[in-house]
């Protein structure tokens, strides 16, 4: 064997050894990673806390104040603190609206009269509408709604910190960290609303226009103050391409009217409110319902 051959054999052995070390290391590494992933076990069926939640919430807080100076100066770190106080060290299926009372206080906001726009089953359209006009405000345009829209969070019984693995899904348990928050936020918004309160409903859905368990019926209507809310005005909007399953004179609307009046609130209703139809027509300009003469 000459020197060159010996060198290349040595190199060959070295690389085999290196390969073996890499394979062994990766086996142990996997086992370790799996062991960590198994604790804590995935107990809830919803997604876990949104990564970087703190940065998102605090960032949105400063962003909202710069967009709407009328909000005044809020303590963004205090808001984060109140959120963690509400959920840390607690069972995420045992969080109630009361747990969020402090958070509601530090995010308090004056809602201008006649601007509130509630909605049920028109999620997409209602937000396209408020973006287009800026004359109405949905829950997601309020300070509290803006801060937490689209985010997920829950704490852990075992100690402080959020659970980033899994959180209860919306209907997984009655009093969960997310549904209780949105009930509290909806109640706060409805209580602060005054003058005419508008409600965008979906005239193309099957069955009741507002389900018995909807936030509108269970939280928002009962939270309105009959002394400050002069009128609850329902807009029943059909999809341009969809069916007209419900309108102001259909049974399910009359039943909702009765429910509203039982809460000592005044009711009115309008079918296919024209400014909204005009917005729907932006995407369906050639539909016969979008004919100039039928809109105007
Ligand atoms: C739920 O939380 C409350 C306090 O927030 C506590 O008193 C109660 O024992 C808890 N219930 C369960 C079932 O964990
Ligand atoms: C109304 O409900 C129908 C049927 O559930 C749905 O397809 C449609 O997207 C809804 N319309 C709006 C504006 O959200
Ligand atoms: C949810 O919380 C309320 C108090 O806000 C309580 O009366 C009710 O029993 C709780 N429900 C469950 C299923 O824990
Ligand atoms: C509505 O007003 C009547 C008469 O003032 C009162 O007895 C009733 O409790 C009120 N209902 C609600 C839900 O506030």
Short mmCIF file of C-alpha atoms in Angstrom, two decimals, residues 11 59 75 118 148 268:
data_model
loop_
_atom_site.label_atom_id
_atom_site.label_comp_id
_atom_site.label_asym_id
_atom_site.label_seq_id
_atom_site.Cartn_x
_atom_site.Cartn_y
_atom_site.Cartn_z
CA UNK A 11 -10.43 8.97 5.02
CA UNK A 59 -48.47 45.87 18.59
CA UNK A 75 -51.54 51.16 28.63
CA UNK A 118 -73.89 43.94 14.64
CA UNK A 148 -57.98 39.94 19.63
CA UNK A 268 -87.33 48.12 12.32
#
